[in-house]
Amino acid sequence: MKTFKEFKKYIGYSTEKKKVEQKEITREDISENVVDQLRKIVKSKKQMEIKFKSGTSVPIDAESAKMILKTYDSLNSTNKKKMQTNMSKDTKSFMKVLDFAFENTTR
């Protein structure tokens, strides 16, 4: 056991390289995907989970999705892009967008 590779083999750890397939996804695909997911929730009127770029997911009910989309549709194009990037990042940034949407639709 002179090398680390030999040590791994000795303890039974696989030394073969594993192939991992990665699908290249652009930010636009993901951000539109979140908006599409929200639209599906509103259309089905059921609670569903939204998946984010970070790999996390959060359950959203139809009313919350409707509020977010109402706010999203009222924005101009530059602010829509900002909102899309924030929604697609992770759960924490999505919750900030959700708070923003509730503040603006209740006024």
C-alpha atoms as a printed R data frame, in Angstrom:
    type eleno elety resid chain resno       x      y       z
1   ATOM     1    CA   MET     A     1   0.000  0.000   0.000
2   ATOM     2    CA   LYS     A     2   2.224  2.720  -1.252
3   ATOM     3    CA   THR     A     3  -0.399  4.915  -2.851
4   ATOM     4    CA   PHE     A     4  -3.761  6.269  -1.892
5   ATOM     5    CA   LYS     A     5  -5.305  4.415  -4.824
6   ATOM     6    CA   GLU     A     6  -3.978  1.099  -3.492
7   ATOM     7    CA   PHE     A     7  -5.326  1.958  -0.042
8   ATOM     8    CA   LYS     A     8  -8.790  2.627  -1.476
9   ATOM     9    CA   LYS     A     9  -8.655 -0.705  -3.278
10  ATOM    10    CA   TYR     A    10  -7.528 -2.445  -0.084
11  ATOM    11    CA   ILE     A    11 -10.473 -1.133   1.965
12  ATOM    12    CA   GLY     A    12 -12.948 -1.982  -0.810
13  ATOM    13    CA   TYR     A    13 -13.591  1.501  -2.149
14  ATOM    14    CA   SER     A    14 -14.247  1.584  -5.882
15  ATOM    15    CA   THR     A    15 -11.408  3.243  -7.783
16  ATOM    16    CA   GLU     A    16 -13.265  3.332 -11.093
17  ATOM    17    CA   LYS     A    17 -14.426  6.698 -12.302
18  ATOM    18    CA   LYS     A    18 -18.173  6.983 -12.541
19  ATOM    19    CA   LYS     A    19 -19.788  8.697 -15.483
20  ATOM    20    CA   VAL     A    20 -22.322 11.312 -14.530
21  ATOM    21    CA   GLU     A    21 -24.678 12.686 -17.114
22  ATOM    22    CA   GLN     A    22 -25.340 16.364 -16.795
23  ATOM    23    CA   LYS     A    23 -27.969 18.192 -18.719
24  ATOM    24    CA   GLU     A    24 -27.042 21.761 -19.463
25  ATOM    25    CA   ILE     A    25 -29.829 24.054 -18.388
26  ATOM    26    CA   THR     A    26 -29.792 27.777 -18.935
27  ATOM    27    CA   ARG     A    27 -31.149 30.278 -16.456
28  ATOM    28    CA   GLU     A    28 -33.930 31.262 -18.816
29  ATOM    29    CA   ASP     A    29 -35.165 27.658 -19.025
30  ATOM    30    CA   ILE     A    30 -35.297 27.341 -15.264
31  ATOM    31    CA   SER     A    31 -36.890 30.710 -14.600
32  ATOM    32    CA   GLU     A    32 -39.576 30.121 -17.193
33  ATOM    33    CA   ASN     A    33 -39.958 26.662 -15.767
34  ATOM    34    CA   VAL     A    34 -40.850 28.142 -12.366
35  ATOM    35    CA   VAL     A    35 -43.420 30.430 -13.954
36  ATOM    36    CA   ASP     A    36 -44.799 27.490 -15.946
37  ATOM    37    CA   GLN     A    37 -44.993 25.438 -12.763
38  ATOM    38    CA   LEU     A    38 -46.930 28.249 -11.089
39  ATOM    39    CA   ARG     A    39 -49.322 28.434 -14.045
40  ATOM    40    CA   LYS     A    40 -49.905 24.667 -13.837
41  ATOM    41    CA   ILE     A    41 -50.720 24.991 -10.136
42  ATOM    42    CA   VAL     A    42 -53.248 27.756 -10.797
43  ATOM    43    CA   LYS     A    43 -54.804 25.789 -13.643
44  ATOM    44    CA   SER     A    44 -55.141 22.563 -11.631
45  ATOM    45    CA   LYS     A    45 -56.190 24.394  -8.441
46  ATOM    46    CA   LYS     A    46 -54.144 21.933  -6.388
47  ATOM    47    CA   GLN     A    47 -51.101 22.238  -4.161
48  ATOM    48    CA   MET     A    48 -47.905 21.125  -5.904
49  ATOM    49    CA   GLU     A    49 -44.167 21.349  -5.335
50  ATOM    50    CA   ILE     A    50 -42.026 23.792  -7.259
51  ATOM    51    CA   LYS     A    51 -38.469 22.721  -8.053
52  ATOM    52    CA   PHE     A    52 -35.625 25.226  -8.092
53  ATOM    53    CA   LYS     A    53 -32.188 25.486  -9.657
54  ATOM    54    CA   SER     A    54 -30.557 24.562  -6.342
55  ATOM    55    CA   GLY     A    55 -32.389 21.232  -6.365
56  ATOM    56    CA   THR     A    56 -34.699 22.124  -3.511
57  ATOM    57    CA   SER     A    57 -38.459 22.211  -3.747
58  ATOM    58    CA   VAL     A    58 -41.300 23.825  -1.851
59  ATOM    59    CA   PRO     A    59 -45.050 23.131  -1.862
60  ATOM    60    CA   ILE     A    60 -47.237 25.993  -3.081
61  ATOM    61    CA   ASP     A    61 -51.011 26.192  -3.019
62  ATOM    62    CA   ALA     A    62 -53.109 27.605  -5.854
63  ATOM    63    CA   GLU     A    63 -53.929 30.904  -4.102
64  ATOM    64    CA   SER     A    64 -50.272 31.708  -3.430
65  ATOM    65    CA   ALA     A    65 -49.351 30.820  -7.005
66  ATOM    66    CA   LYS     A    66 -52.150 33.081  -8.249
67  ATOM    67    CA   MET     A    67 -50.848 35.989  -6.141
68  ATOM    68    CA   ILE     A    68 -47.299 35.525  -7.443
69  ATOM    69    CA   LEU     A    69 -48.468 35.376 -11.059
70  ATOM    70    CA   LYS     A    70 -50.683 38.429 -10.598
71  ATOM    71    CA   THR     A    71 -47.674 40.399  -9.334
72  ATOM    72    CA   TYR     A    72 -45.412 38.933 -12.044
73  ATOM    73    CA   ASP     A    73 -47.817 39.849 -14.854
74  ATOM    74    CA   SER     A    74 -48.111 43.439 -13.613
75  ATOM    75    CA   LEU     A    75 -44.347 44.079 -13.852
76  ATOM    76    CA   ASN     A    76 -42.426 45.489 -16.800
77  ATOM    77    CA   SER     A    77 -39.993 43.269 -18.721
78  ATOM    78    CA   THR     A    78 -36.817 44.172 -16.799
79  ATOM    79    CA   ASN     A    79 -38.469 43.596 -13.436
80  ATOM    80    CA   LYS     A    80 -39.990 40.344 -14.727
81  ATOM    81    CA   LYS     A    81 -36.487 39.081 -15.496
82  ATOM    82    CA   LYS     A    82 -35.301 40.045 -12.015
83  ATOM    83    CA   MET     A    83 -38.271 38.316 -10.440
84  ATOM    84    CA   GLN     A    84 -37.695 35.195 -12.563
85  ATOM    85    CA   THR     A    85 -34.057 34.923 -11.530
86  ATOM    86    CA   ASN     A    86 -34.992 35.366  -7.869
87  ATOM    87    CA   MET     A    87 -37.768 32.788  -8.077
88  ATOM    88    CA   SER     A    88 -35.565 30.181  -9.726
89  ATOM    89    CA   LYS     A    89 -32.580 30.337  -7.325
90  ATOM    90    CA   ASP     A    90 -33.673 28.531  -4.192
91  ATOM    91    CA   THR     A    91 -36.350 28.302  -1.531
92  ATOM    92    CA   LYS     A    92 -35.168 31.323   0.449
93  ATOM    93    CA   SER     A    93 -35.222 33.717  -2.499
94  ATOM    94    CA   PHE     A    94 -38.570 32.299  -3.644
95  ATOM    95    CA   MET     A    95 -40.033 33.055  -0.215
96  ATOM    96    CA   LYS     A    96 -38.828 36.646  -0.532
97  ATOM    97    CA   VAL     A    97 -40.652 36.894  -3.855
98  ATOM    98    CA   LEU     A    98 -43.737 35.370  -2.232
99  ATOM    99    CA   ASP     A    99 -43.644 37.986   0.550
100 ATOM   100    CA   PHE     A   100 -43.238 40.722  -2.066
101 ATOM   101    CA   ALA     A   101 -46.234 39.377  -3.999
102 ATOM   102    CA   PHE     A   102 -48.443 39.241  -0.896
103 ATOM   103    CA   GLU     A   103 -47.495 42.803   0.063
104 ATOM   104    CA   ASN     A   104 -48.315 44.150  -3.391
105 ATOM   105    CA   THR     A   105 -51.572 42.288  -3.984
106 ATOM   106    CA   THR     A   106 -53.102 43.073  -0.578
107 ATOM   107    CA   ARG     A   107 -52.708 46.839  -0.975
